[in-house]
Short mmCIF file of C-alpha atoms in Angstrom, two decimals:
data_model
loop_
_atom_site.label_atom_id
_atom_site.label_comp_id
_atom_site.label_asym_id
_atom_site.label_seq_id
_atom_site.Cartn_x
_atom_site.Cartn_y
_atom_site.Cartn_z
CA MET A 1 3.19 11.33 2.19
CA TRP A 2 1.05 8.71 0.16
CA VAL A 3 0.97 5.43 1.88
CA ASN A 4 0.45 2.26 -0.15
CA ARG A 5 -1.68 -0.51 0.99
CA THR A 6 0.23 -3.69 1.73
CA ARG A 7 -1.45 -7.20 0.98
CA THR A 8 -2.29 -7.42 4.83
CA ASP A 9 -4.14 -4.10 4.62
CA ILE A 10 -6.21 -5.30 1.68
CA LYS A 11 -7.25 -8.60 3.47
CA ALA A 12 -8.16 -6.60 6.45
CA ILE A 13 -10.36 -4.31 4.38
CA GLY A 14 -11.74 -7.38 2.59
CA HIS A 15 -12.60 -9.01 5.80
CA TYR A 16 -14.46 -5.88 7.49
CA THR A 17 -16.16 -5.14 4.15
CA GLY A 18 -17.38 -8.75 4.36
CA VAL A 19 -18.67 -8.43 7.83
CA LEU A 20 -20.68 -5.48 6.87
CA VAL A 21 -22.16 -6.93 3.86
CA ALA A 22 -23.04 -10.16 5.59
CA GLY A 23 -24.84 -7.93 8.29
CA ILE A 24 -27.04 -6.33 5.60
CA GLY A 25 -27.96 -9.74 4.35
CA LEU A 26 -28.86 -10.93 7.87
CA LEU A 27 -31.07 -7.87 8.16
CA MET A 28 -33.01 -8.91 4.95
CA LEU A 29 -34.46 -11.68 7.23
CA LEU A 30 -36.88 -9.01 8.56
CA PRO A 31 -38.70 -8.28 5.41
CA MET A 32 -38.56 -11.90 4.54
CA VAL A 33 -40.52 -12.62 7.71
CA VAL A 34 -43.04 -9.90 6.70
CA ALA A 35 -43.53 -11.43 3.57
CA VAL A 36 -44.08 -14.84 4.94
CA PHE A 37 -46.65 -13.35 7.56
CA LEU A 38 -48.53 -11.51 4.73
CA GLY A 39 -48.35 -14.57 2.34
CA GLU A 40 -46.28 -12.86 -0.17
CA TRP A 41 -44.48 -15.91 -1.57
CA ALA A 42 -42.94 -14.52 -4.60
CA VAL A 43 -41.55 -11.70 -2.38
CA THR A 44 -40.20 -14.35 0.09
CA LEU A 45 -38.04 -15.90 -2.63
CA ASP A 46 -36.66 -12.28 -3.49
CA TYR A 47 -35.46 -12.09 -0.08
CA LEU A 48 -34.44 -15.69 0.06
CA CYS A 49 -32.10 -14.78 -2.89
CA GLY A 50 -30.98 -11.51 -1.33
CA VAL A 51 -30.00 -13.16 1.95
CA THR A 52 -28.04 -15.99 0.22
CA ILE A 53 -26.07 -13.60 -2.04
CA ALA A 54 -25.44 -11.17 0.62
CA VAL A 55 -24.42 -13.47 3.43
CA GLY A 56 -22.39 -15.59 0.80
CA ALA A 57 -20.58 -12.79 -0.61
CA GLY A 58 -19.94 -11.33 2.89
CA ARG A 59 -18.78 -14.76 4.27
CA LEU A 60 -16.29 -15.24 1.38
CA LEU A 61 -14.82 -11.75 1.91
CA MET A 62 -14.43 -12.28 5.79
CA LEU A 63 -12.15 -15.61 4.74
CA SER A 64 -9.42 -13.07 3.50
CA ALA A 65 -8.33 -12.37 7.12
CA PRO A 66 -8.97 -14.04 10.67
CA ALA A 67 -11.91 -12.39 13.04
CA GLY A 68 -10.28 -9.50 15.19
CA THR A 69 -7.52 -8.39 12.66
CA ARG A 70 -6.56 -5.00 13.64
CA LEU A 71 -7.44 -2.19 11.27
CA SER A 72 -5.89 1.06 11.17
CA HIS A 73 -7.71 4.48 10.82
CA SER A 74 -6.70 5.07 7.02
CA ASN A 75 -7.86 1.30 6.23
CA ALA A 76 -10.95 2.01 8.14
CA LEU A 77 -11.79 4.73 6.03
CA ILE A 78 -11.73 2.69 3.01
CA VAL A 79 -13.79 0.07 4.60
CA THR A 80 -16.39 2.70 5.37
CA GLY A 81 -16.17 4.08 1.74
CA ILE A 82 -16.61 0.71 0.07
CA ALA A 83 -18.99 -0.83 2.57
CA TRP A 84 -21.62 1.97 1.81
CA LEU A 85 -21.42 0.59 -1.95
CA ALA A 86 -21.25 -2.93 -1.38
CA ALA A 87 -24.02 -2.70 1.23
CA SER A 88 -26.07 -0.96 -1.42
CA LEU A 89 -25.28 -3.68 -4.04
CA ALA A 90 -26.49 -6.42 -1.76
CA ALA A 91 -29.51 -4.33 -0.64
CA ALA A 92 -30.52 -3.82 -4.28
CA VAL A 93 -30.87 -7.61 -4.98
CA PRO A 94 -34.36 -8.16 -3.62
CA LEU A 95 -35.31 -4.73 -5.08
CA ALA A 96 -34.32 -5.63 -8.53
CA LEU A 97 -36.16 -8.71 -8.26
CA SER A 98 -39.34 -7.10 -7.17
CA GLY A 99 -40.48 -6.04 -10.66
CA ASN A 100 -40.78 -2.32 -9.62
CA TYR A 101 -37.47 -1.27 -11.10
CA GLY A 102 -36.46 -0.88 -14.89
CA SER A 103 -32.91 -2.14 -14.49
CA PHE A 104 -30.45 -3.30 -11.55
CA LEU A 105 -29.01 0.34 -11.67
CA ASP A 106 -32.51 1.75 -10.68
CA ALA A 107 -32.61 -0.84 -7.87
CA LEU A 108 -29.09 0.22 -6.69
CA PHE A 109 -29.97 3.87 -7.06
CA ASP A 110 -32.82 3.33 -4.60
CA ALA A 111 -30.74 1.20 -2.22
CA LEU A 112 -28.10 3.64 -2.03
CA SER A 113 -30.55 6.52 -1.75
CA GLY A 114 -32.25 4.50 0.97
CA LEU A 115 -29.02 3.94 3.03
CA THR A 116 -27.51 7.37 2.59
CA THR A 117 -31.17 8.66 3.66
CA SER A 118 -31.63 10.75 0.69
CA GLY A 119 -34.96 9.55 -0.49
CA LEU A 120 -34.90 10.19 -4.24
CA THR A 121 -36.35 7.32 -5.97
CA LEU A 122 -36.57 5.46 -9.29
CA VAL A 123 -39.16 3.00 -8.27
CA GLN A 124 -42.01 2.17 -10.95
CA ASP A 125 -45.85 1.70 -9.74
CA LEU A 126 -44.93 2.37 -5.98
CA ASP A 127 -48.57 2.29 -5.30
CA HIS A 128 -48.79 -1.36 -5.88
CA MET A 129 -45.32 -2.46 -4.44
CA SER A 130 -45.57 -5.37 -1.94
CA LEU A 131 -45.46 -4.25 1.84
CA ALA A 132 -42.44 -6.37 2.24
CA HIS A 133 -40.46 -4.74 -0.35
CA ASN A 134 -41.59 -1.34 1.17
CA MET A 135 -40.38 -2.53 4.42
CA TRP A 136 -37.05 -3.24 3.11
CA ARG A 137 -36.70 0.21 1.33
CA HIS A 138 -37.72 1.95 4.65
CA LEU A 139 -35.47 -0.22 6.66
CA THR A 140 -32.48 0.93 4.35
CA HIS A 141 -33.12 4.35 5.91
CA LEU A 142 -33.04 2.85 9.37
CA ILE A 143 -29.79 1.21 8.88
CA GLY A 144 -28.03 3.84 7.00
CA GLY A 145 -29.53 6.79 9.20
CA GLN A 146 -27.81 5.19 12.15
CA GLY A 147 -24.93 4.27 10.11
CA ILE A 148 -23.99 0.61 8.83
CA VAL A 149 -21.06 0.74 11.16
CA VAL A 150 -23.21 1.85 14.22
CA ALA A 151 -25.53 -0.92 13.05
CA ALA A 152 -23.00 -3.55 13.08
CA LEU A 153 -21.38 -2.37 16.39
CA SER A 154 -24.84 -2.31 18.12
CA PHE A 155 -25.57 -5.92 17.38
CA ALA A 156 -21.73 -6.73 17.98
CA ILE A 157 -21.39 -8.11 14.53
CA GLY A 158 -17.69 -9.05 14.44
CA LEU A 159 -15.89 -5.93 14.34
CA ARG A 160 -13.65 -6.51 17.12
CA GLY A 161 -10.16 -4.82 16.32
CA GLY A 162 -11.66 -2.07 14.36
CA ALA A 163 -14.58 -0.74 16.04
CA VAL A 164 -13.10 2.67 17.10
CA SER A 165 -11.59 3.40 13.59
CA LEU A 166 -14.79 2.34 11.79
CA TYR A 167 -17.01 4.39 14.07
CA GLN A 168 -14.96 7.66 13.49
CA ALA A 169 -14.70 6.86 9.82
CA GLU A 170 -18.25 7.03 9.38
CA GLY A 171 -18.38 10.53 10.09
CA ARG A 172 -19.08 10.50 13.88
CA ASP A 173 -16.26 12.31 15.15
CA GLU A 174 -17.78 13.14 18.34
CA ARG A 175 -18.02 10.37 20.88
CA ILE A 176 -21.44 10.14 22.66
CA MET A 177 -19.88 7.81 25.35
CA PRO A 178 -16.30 6.93 26.29
CA ASN A 179 -17.07 3.33 24.93
CA VAL A 180 -17.94 3.53 21.08
CA MET A 181 -20.03 0.17 21.59
CA HIS A 182 -22.14 2.00 24.18
CA GLY A 183 -22.43 5.01 22.06
CA ALA A 184 -23.80 2.89 19.15
CA ARG A 185 -26.33 1.18 21.37
CA PHE A 186 -27.42 4.67 22.90
CA ILE A 187 -27.98 5.98 19.30
CA TRP A 188 -30.35 2.86 18.58
CA PHE A 189 -32.10 3.41 22.05
CA VAL A 190 -32.91 6.95 21.25
CA THR A 191 -34.06 5.69 17.81
CA ALA A 192 -36.28 3.02 19.08
CA VAL A 193 -37.89 5.29 21.54
CA TRP A 194 -38.86 7.76 18.99
CA VAL A 195 -39.74 5.18 16.43
CA THR A 196 -42.06 3.42 18.84
CA LEU A 197 -43.74 6.79 19.78
CA GLY A 198 -44.07 7.97 16.12
CA THR A 199 -45.45 4.77 15.12
CA ILE A 200 -47.97 4.52 17.87
CA ALA A 201 -49.21 8.05 17.29
CA LEU A 202 -49.34 7.61 13.30
CA SER A 203 -51.02 4.02 13.53
CA THR A 204 -53.81 5.50 15.77
CA LEU A 205 -54.30 8.46 13.37
CA ASN A 206 -54.34 5.97 10.34
CA ILE A 207 -56.76 3.56 12.01
CA VAL A 208 -59.31 6.42 13.21
CA ARG A 209 -59.25 7.62 9.55
CA GLY A 210 -60.14 4.29 8.07
CA MET A 211 -56.93 2.36 7.41
CA THR A 212 -56.88 -1.54 8.21
CA VAL A 213 -54.73 -2.33 11.44
CA VAL A 214 -52.07 -3.99 9.61
CA ARG A 215 -51.66 -1.43 6.76
CA GLY A 216 -52.27 1.62 9.04
CA GLY A 217 -49.68 0.12 11.34
CA LEU A 218 -46.99 -0.60 8.63
CA HIS A 219 -47.82 3.06 6.79
CA ALA A 220 -47.30 4.47 10.29
CA PHE A 221 -43.78 2.70 10.94
CA PHE A 222 -42.73 3.48 7.24
CA ALA A 223 -43.55 7.08 7.69
CA THR A 224 -41.78 7.24 11.23
CA VAL A 225 -38.61 5.51 10.16
CA ALA A 226 -38.52 7.88 6.93
CA THR A 227 -38.82 10.76 9.06
CA PHE A 228 -36.72 10.22 12.32
CA ASP A 229 -33.97 8.91 9.96
CA THR A 230 -34.49 12.05 7.90
CA GLY A 231 -35.00 9.57 4.70
CA GLY A 232 -37.82 10.73 2.72
CA PHE A 233 -39.14 7.58 1.00
CA GLY A 234 -42.82 6.82 1.44
CA PRO A 235 -44.93 3.78 0.71
CA MET A 236 -47.16 5.92 -1.64
CA SER A 237 -46.24 7.69 -4.76
CA GLN A 238 -47.81 10.97 -3.64
CA ASN A 239 -45.37 10.83 -0.42
CA ALA A 240 -46.71 12.75 2.43
CA LEU A 241 -49.37 14.39 0.18
CA TYR A 242 -51.17 11.09 0.42
CA TYR A 243 -52.26 11.43 3.89
CA HIS A 244 -53.63 15.07 3.51
CA SER A 245 -53.83 15.50 7.32
CA PRO A 246 -52.39 18.47 9.28
CA VAL A 247 -52.11 16.09 12.13
CA PHE A 248 -50.01 13.71 10.30
CA GLU A 249 -47.79 16.69 9.21
CA PHE A 250 -47.59 18.08 12.74
CA ILE A 251 -46.47 14.44 14.13
CA THR A 252 -43.91 14.18 11.16
CA LEU A 253 -42.53 17.72 11.65
CA LEU A 254 -41.76 16.72 15.54
CA LEU A 255 -40.16 13.42 13.93
CA MET A 256 -38.12 15.27 11.36
CA LEU A 257 -36.81 17.80 14.02
CA ALA A 258 -36.04 15.06 16.46
CA GLY A 259 -34.14 13.10 13.78
CA THR A 260 -31.94 16.21 12.95
CA LEU A 261 -30.93 16.65 16.71
CA ASN A 262 -27.35 15.75 17.22
CA PHE A 263 -27.47 12.40 19.24
CA ASN A 264 -25.02 14.08 21.57
CA LEU A 265 -27.76 16.67 22.36
CA HIS A 266 -30.27 13.93 22.99
CA ALA A 267 -27.96 12.52 25.56
CA ASP A 268 -27.55 15.74 27.14
CA ILE A 269 -31.40 16.46 27.36
CA TRP A 270 -31.91 12.91 28.38
CA ARG A 271 -29.87 13.14 31.40
CA GLY A 272 -31.80 16.39 32.33
CA ASP A 273 -29.52 19.07 31.12
CA ARG A 274 -32.34 20.80 28.88
CA GLY A 275 -30.40 24.05 28.76
CA GLU A 276 -27.88 22.54 26.54
CA LEU A 277 -30.53 22.65 23.62
CA MET A 278 -30.96 26.64 24.40
CA SER A 279 -26.97 27.44 24.49
CA ASN A 280 -25.76 24.99 21.93
CA ILE A 281 -24.22 26.78 18.94
CA GLU A 282 -25.59 24.24 16.63
CA ALA A 283 -29.12 24.22 17.99
CA ARG A 284 -29.19 28.01 17.77
CA THR A 285 -27.76 28.24 14.31
CA LEU A 286 -30.36 25.61 13.01
CA ALA A 287 -33.14 27.40 14.87
CA ILE A 288 -32.38 30.84 13.21
CA ASN A 289 -31.63 29.28 10.01
CA MET A 290 -35.40 27.71 10.03
CA GLY A 291 -36.85 30.87 11.33
CA LEU A 292 -35.38 32.93 8.64
CA LEU A 293 -36.04 30.59 5.70
CA SER A 294 -39.59 30.06 7.04
CA LEU A 295 -39.80 33.91 6.80
CA ALA A 296 -38.59 33.83 3.39
CA VAL A 297 -40.84 30.82 2.02
CA ALA A 298 -43.97 32.54 3.61
CA LEU A 299 -43.35 35.91 1.82
CA GLY A 300 -42.65 33.93 -1.35
CA LEU A 301 -45.51 31.69 -1.27
CA SER A 302 -47.83 34.48 -0.31
CA ALA A 303 -46.67 36.58 -3.29
CA THR A 304 -47.61 33.93 -5.61
CA LYS A 305 -51.35 33.31 -4.61
CA LEU A 306 -50.70 29.74 -5.26
CA PHE A 307 -52.85 29.07 -2.05
CA GLY A 308 -56.16 30.16 -1.24
CA SER A 309 -55.82 30.84 2.42
CA SER A 310 -52.86 32.17 4.93
CA TRP A 311 -53.18 28.62 6.60
CA GLU A 312 -52.23 26.81 3.52
CA VAL A 313 -49.12 29.10 3.02
CA VAL A 314 -48.00 28.48 6.59
CA ARG A 315 -48.64 24.84 6.34
CA LYS A 316 -46.90 24.06 3.14
CA GLY A 317 -44.01 26.64 3.72
CA VAL A 318 -43.07 25.46 7.28
CA TYR A 319 -43.53 21.87 6.30
CA HIS A 320 -40.88 22.12 3.27
CA ILE A 321 -38.61 24.23 5.38
CA VAL A 322 -38.30 21.66 8.06
CA SER A 323 -38.11 18.86 5.47
CA ALA A 324 -35.53 20.45 3.56
CA ASN A 325 -33.36 21.59 6.51
CA SER A 326 -33.51 18.40 8.35
CA GLY A 327 -32.64 16.49 5.12
CA THR A 328 -35.71 14.59 5.18
CA GLY A 329 -37.45 15.13 1.78
CA HIS A 330 -40.97 14.54 2.34
CA GLN A 331 -43.18 16.70 0.44
CA THR A 332 -46.70 17.77 0.28
CA LEU A 333 -46.48 19.47 -3.09
CA TYR A 334 -46.42 17.79 -6.62
CA ALA A 335 -42.77 17.54 -7.88
CA SER A 336 -43.74 19.73 -11.09
CA GLN A 337 -44.96 22.59 -8.77
CA TRP A 338 -41.40 23.54 -7.69
CA ALA A 339 -40.37 24.61 -11.03
CA THR A 340 -43.54 26.26 -12.03
CA ASP A 341 -45.93 27.44 -9.20
CA VAL A 342 -43.89 28.40 -5.98
CA GLY A 343 -41.89 31.28 -7.07
CA GLY A 344 -38.44 32.29 -7.02
CA LEU A 345 -38.05 33.20 -3.30
CA ALA A 346 -39.62 30.04 -1.85
CA PHE A 347 -37.71 27.97 -4.22
CA ALA A 348 -34.46 29.59 -3.24
CA ALA A 349 -35.28 29.21 0.40
CA VAL A 350 -35.86 25.66 0.07
CA VAL A 351 -32.57 25.17 -1.95
CA LEU A 352 -30.87 27.05 0.77
CA ALA A 353 -32.44 24.81 3.43
CA MET A 354 -31.37 21.71 1.89
CA ALA A 355 -27.76 23.24 1.20
CA PHE A 356 -27.30 24.12 4.84
CA GLY A 357 -28.54 20.73 6.40
CA GLY A 358 -29.20 19.55 10.04
CA MET A 359 -27.07 18.95 13.00
CA ALA A 360 -23.70 16.96 12.94
CA SER A 361 -23.72 13.26 14.65
CA SER A 362 -27.33 13.09 13.53
CA THR A 363 -29.11 11.40 10.54
CA ALA A 364 -29.04 14.56 8.58
CA GLY A 365 -27.03 15.64 5.67
CA GLY A 366 -25.82 18.91 4.08
CA ILE A 367 -23.11 21.14 5.17
CA LYS A 368 -24.40 21.10 9.01
CA ALA A 369 -25.52 23.73 11.34
CA LEU A 370 -22.42 23.12 13.49
CA ARG A 371 -20.00 24.18 10.39
CA VAL A 372 -22.31 27.22 9.58
CA GLY A 373 -22.20 28.52 12.98
CA VAL A 374 -18.41 27.99 13.15
CA ILE A 375 -17.96 29.76 9.86
CA VAL A 376 -20.22 32.78 11.26
CA LYS A 377 -18.27 32.89 14.46
CA GLY A 378 -15.16 33.01 12.59
CA VAL A 379 -16.15 35.79 10.13
CA ILE A 380 -17.28 37.75 13.34
CA GLN A 381 -13.96 37.26 14.87
CA LYS A 382 -12.06 38.43 11.88
CA VAL A 383 -14.16 41.55 11.89
CA ARG A 384 -13.46 42.07 15.53
CA GLN A 385 -9.71 41.60 14.98
CA SER A 386 -9.71 44.31 12.32
CA LEU A 387 -11.49 46.87 14.44
CA ALA A 388 -9.12 46.12 17.35
CA PRO A 389 -5.73 47.72 18.02
CA PRO A 390 -2.97 45.75 16.72
CA SER A 391 -1.82 44.40 20.22
CA ALA A 392 -5.14 43.28 21.14
CA VAL A 393 -5.89 39.39 21.50
CA ILE A 394 -9.39 38.44 20.32
CA ARG A 395 -10.68 35.13 21.67
CA THR A 396 -14.31 33.86 20.48
CA LYS A 397 -15.92 31.23 22.56
CA TYR A 398 -18.90 29.23 21.81
CA HIS A 399 -20.82 26.28 23.39
CA HIS A 400 -21.16 23.08 21.88
CA LEU A 401 -21.62 20.35 24.70
CA THR A 402 -18.70 22.20 26.47
CA GLU A 403 -17.35 25.70 26.24
CA GLN A 404 -14.94 25.82 23.40
CA THR A 405 -12.59 28.48 21.98
CA LEU A 406 -12.85 29.07 18.23
CA THR A 407 -9.55 28.31 16.60
CA ASP A 408 -8.34 29.05 13.02
CA GLU A 409 -7.83 25.25 12.52
CA LEU A 410 -11.62 24.86 13.35
CA VAL A 411 -12.64 27.54 11.00
CA SER A 412 -10.39 26.24 8.18
CA GLY A 413 -11.80 22.75 8.48
CA ALA A 414 -15.29 24.07 8.56
CA LEU A 415 -14.49 26.12 5.50
CA LEU A 416 -13.04 23.20 3.61
CA VAL A 417 -16.24 20.93 3.89
CA PHE A 418 -18.30 24.05 3.21
CA VAL A 419 -16.41 24.60 -0.10
CA LEU A 420 -16.28 20.79 -1.20
CA TYR A 421 -20.26 20.88 -0.71
CA VAL A 422 -20.87 24.13 -2.58
CA VAL A 423 -18.49 22.76 -5.62
CA THR A 424 -20.37 19.48 -5.71
CA TYR A 425 -23.76 21.20 -5.54
CA ILE A 426 -22.95 23.33 -8.67
CA SER A 427 -21.08 20.88 -10.44
CA GLY A 428 -24.21 18.50 -10.19
CA GLY A 429 -26.44 21.22 -11.32
CA LEU A 430 -24.11 22.06 -14.32
CA ILE A 431 -24.01 18.42 -15.21
CA GLY A 432 -27.96 18.18 -15.14
CA ALA A 433 -28.16 21.46 -17.30
CA ALA A 434 -25.79 19.86 -19.64
CA TYR A 435 -28.16 17.11 -20.10
CA GLY A 436 -30.78 19.69 -21.20
CA TYR A 437 -32.67 20.26 -17.96
CA PRO A 438 -33.38 23.91 -16.83
CA MET A 439 -30.43 25.21 -14.65
CA ALA A 440 -32.61 26.05 -11.69
CA SER A 441 -34.32 22.43 -11.46
CA ALA A 442 -30.90 20.95 -11.98
CA LEU A 443 -29.53 22.73 -9.13
CA PHE A 444 -32.30 21.80 -6.71
CA GLU A 445 -31.84 18.09 -7.62
CA SER A 446 -28.13 18.21 -7.34
CA VAL A 447 -28.36 19.91 -3.93
CA SER A 448 -30.92 17.43 -2.86
CA ALA A 449 -29.00 14.53 -3.90
CA THR A 450 -25.52 15.78 -2.19
CA ALA A 451 -27.34 16.73 0.93
CA ASN A 452 -29.16 13.60 1.08
CA VAL A 453 -32.61 15.47 1.16
CA GLY A 454 -34.66 13.76 -1.47
CA LEU A 455 -36.91 16.58 -2.54
CA SER A 456 -37.28 16.49 -6.09
CA THR A 457 -38.43 18.72 -9.06
CA GLY A 458 -39.14 15.54 -10.97
CA ILE A 459 -35.77 15.28 -12.55
CA THR A 460 -35.18 12.02 -10.69
CA SER A 461 -37.27 9.51 -12.57
CA PRO A 462 -36.87 6.07 -14.28
CA MET A 463 -36.61 7.96 -17.63
CA MET A 464 -33.72 10.27 -16.70
CA PRO A 465 -30.38 9.57 -18.55
CA THR A 466 -27.97 6.81 -17.22
CA GLY A 467 -25.11 9.04 -16.69
CA LEU A 468 -27.30 11.46 -14.40
CA LYS A 469 -28.41 8.41 -12.43
CA ILE A 470 -24.81 7.63 -11.81
CA VAL A 471 -23.79 11.23 -10.92
CA TYR A 472 -26.54 11.67 -8.35
CA MET A 473 -25.53 8.28 -6.92
CA LEU A 474 -22.01 9.56 -6.71
CA GLN A 475 -23.30 12.68 -5.02
CA MET A 476 -25.48 10.68 -2.62
CA TRP A 477 -22.54 8.77 -1.46
CA ALA A 478 -20.03 11.72 -1.28
CA GLY A 479 -22.52 13.90 0.70
CA ARG A 480 -23.21 10.77 3.34
CA LEU A 481 -19.38 10.17 4.00
CA GLU A 482 -18.58 14.14 3.59
CA PHE A 483 -16.18 13.59 0.97
CA ILE A 484 -12.86 12.94 2.86
CA THR A 485 -13.91 8.96 3.14
CA LEU A 486 -14.65 9.29 -0.84
CA PHE A 487 -11.33 10.90 -1.45
CA ALA A 488 -9.37 8.08 0.60
CA VAL A 489 -11.02 5.27 -1.44
CA ILE A 490 -10.15 7.26 -4.84
CA ALA A 491 -6.72 7.81 -3.76
CA SER A 492 -5.93 4.31 -2.71
CA ALA A 493 -7.56 2.90 -5.74
CA GLY A 494 -5.43 5.27 -7.88
CA LEU A 495 -2.24 4.30 -5.82
CA ALA A 496 -2.91 0.68 -6.59
CA PHE A 497 -3.57 1.29 -10.23
CA ARG A 498 -0.31 3.33 -10.65
CA ASN A 499 1.79 0.62 -8.70
CA LYS A 500 0.34 -2.15 -10.93
CA LYS A 501 1.26 -0.19 -13.83
CA VAL A 502 4.84 0.49 -12.65
CA ARG A 503 5.34 -3.24 -12.04
CA ALA A 504 4.12 -4.10 -15.41
CA LEU A 505 6.61 -1.80 -17.07
CA MET B 1 -19.02 13.92 38.68
CA GLU B 2 -22.39 12.70 37.65
CA ASN B 3 -22.52 9.87 35.13
CA ARG B 4 -24.43 11.27 32.13
CA PHE B 5 -24.56 7.77 30.41
CA HIS B 6 -26.25 5.82 33.29
CA SER B 7 -29.22 8.30 34.03
CA PRO B 8 -32.20 6.44 35.49
CA TYR B 9 -35.33 6.05 33.62
CA LYS B 10 -37.19 9.01 35.19
CA HIS B 11 -34.60 11.29 33.89
CA TRP B 12 -34.94 9.88 30.38
CA ILE B 13 -38.63 9.88 30.48
CA ARG B 14 -38.47 13.55 31.61
CA GLY B 15 -35.86 14.32 28.96
CA LEU B 16 -38.01 12.72 26.18
CA PHE B 17 -41.15 14.76 27.51
CA SER B 18 -39.02 17.95 27.20
CA GLU B 19 -37.97 17.19 23.51
CA VAL B 20 -41.35 16.75 22.58
CA VAL B 21 -42.67 19.98 24.19
CA LEU B 22 -39.57 22.07 23.12
CA LEU B 23 -39.90 20.55 19.48
CA SER B 24 -43.60 21.53 19.52
CA LEU B 25 -43.04 25.04 20.61
CA PHE B 26 -40.73 25.36 18.01
CA VAL B 27 -42.79 24.29 15.09
CA ILE B 28 -45.60 26.62 16.53
CA ALA B 29 -42.92 29.56 16.51
CA LEU B 30 -42.27 28.73 12.88
CA ALA B 31 -45.89 28.78 12.13
CA LEU B 32 -46.34 32.13 13.85
CA ILE B 33 -43.54 33.60 11.91
CA GLY B 34 -45.43 32.51 8.79
CA VAL B 35 -48.62 33.82 10.04
CA ALA B 36 -47.12 37.06 10.84
CA VAL B 37 -45.54 37.47 7.25
CA VAL B 38 -48.74 36.61 5.55
CA TRP B 39 -50.51 38.97 7.85
CA ALA B 40 -48.12 41.75 7.30
CA ARG B 41 -48.51 41.56 3.60
#
């Protein structure tokens, strides 16, 4: 049955969307402080405008219902869906004023790409962008990676009455802790520890290699946030290639892998249960996946003779497989090399790595290792059933935090999301091809957008057609919310439109 | 039953250290796969 939204529902949706937009506005105070500290006065004004517009619009929306209004699960889905767009609109304001974007749409593309931790970018002259604007671009990864709702919950920003529903609607169906507020804070605690460690390690490296303390420290912070949150933005146009350092690549590899770990796994390991990492179906699936794809990429790259030494083949191959599989999108190759130089096998391995994605309840995107593992187990169970006598009852168990039994419902749920991802990957590829791009490159870019990765063959650029920019934005949004939330927003909008039409007749 | 969410700091530091070590070993394992493939060709 389709449920129509009542006026009270719409007011509650407006209120909670307002809370989240106002929260984004308040977070813009951080780059504003950086701009003041660095004496970037024009940039300070950009953020003053951003804060005023976001907090003002958020407060206005909040007036639609009193604080603490109850939010049903279905309304929470709609708030989450709308909030990611509304937050992107707010986050795009200072970027659009920066002078580094051709239009507001381009700034919105980057804001959405940042919040969804995709990392595709339409920025122009990035190498001369102010540090405060770069700070905001990377903070969008940090906010979006943990989840806008999680961010708001952690700082106890007025979500009373809708906390549990919103938390689940954001794609976190597993509770790390019995209390969602504590769960949200744990997520931020783990992130804070890893980001601090990563920033210290990379700052030291940058300073030793000749950067000033401020620049080295900020670059380290940006790189750490972009890797742990599996985002992929970088402060320089050459991305990770700019640093030309195996030590930088090793540290960011660790950060990417830590970022793609399920926060429940972090919780278990941090309480001393290290065995969970070895027995968890998700960890095993991801490890096997990365192992096989590393093998394929090494075979592919060594066949092309692109690199002079075996060391370079392994260094580039492993880096890109982990970057793609974790959904980060940092690259140490030039974008154009994907289509021309790396060869078919390495290209296909990277596309598959992006498509599969990281772990559930992490900052990674894509189909997710848990679903791939469940589907593989489901296939094995079917084969066992077909070979067993008709009277035999076949049960398959797997370990994911606890011992679990595979059910048809679990397998069909995983298959449904798998199919939705594959259809979106292919549809985006076909649309890109319809705009005149080579099919392989268009598919690569489509997978990268939907799985929130950020690797690019060069199609994503300020010069790309407006229609394709909008398609990639929809793909990033749908991929981050894993489709169901998006469908809930579309269905509700469709119902509201139909009812309005009926009333008008 | 042990409360998994109120672990002492000692456990957290050990856990973090384990993560760093295990993930480093995993990166080395991936690199070794690559080396083996290149060497075999």
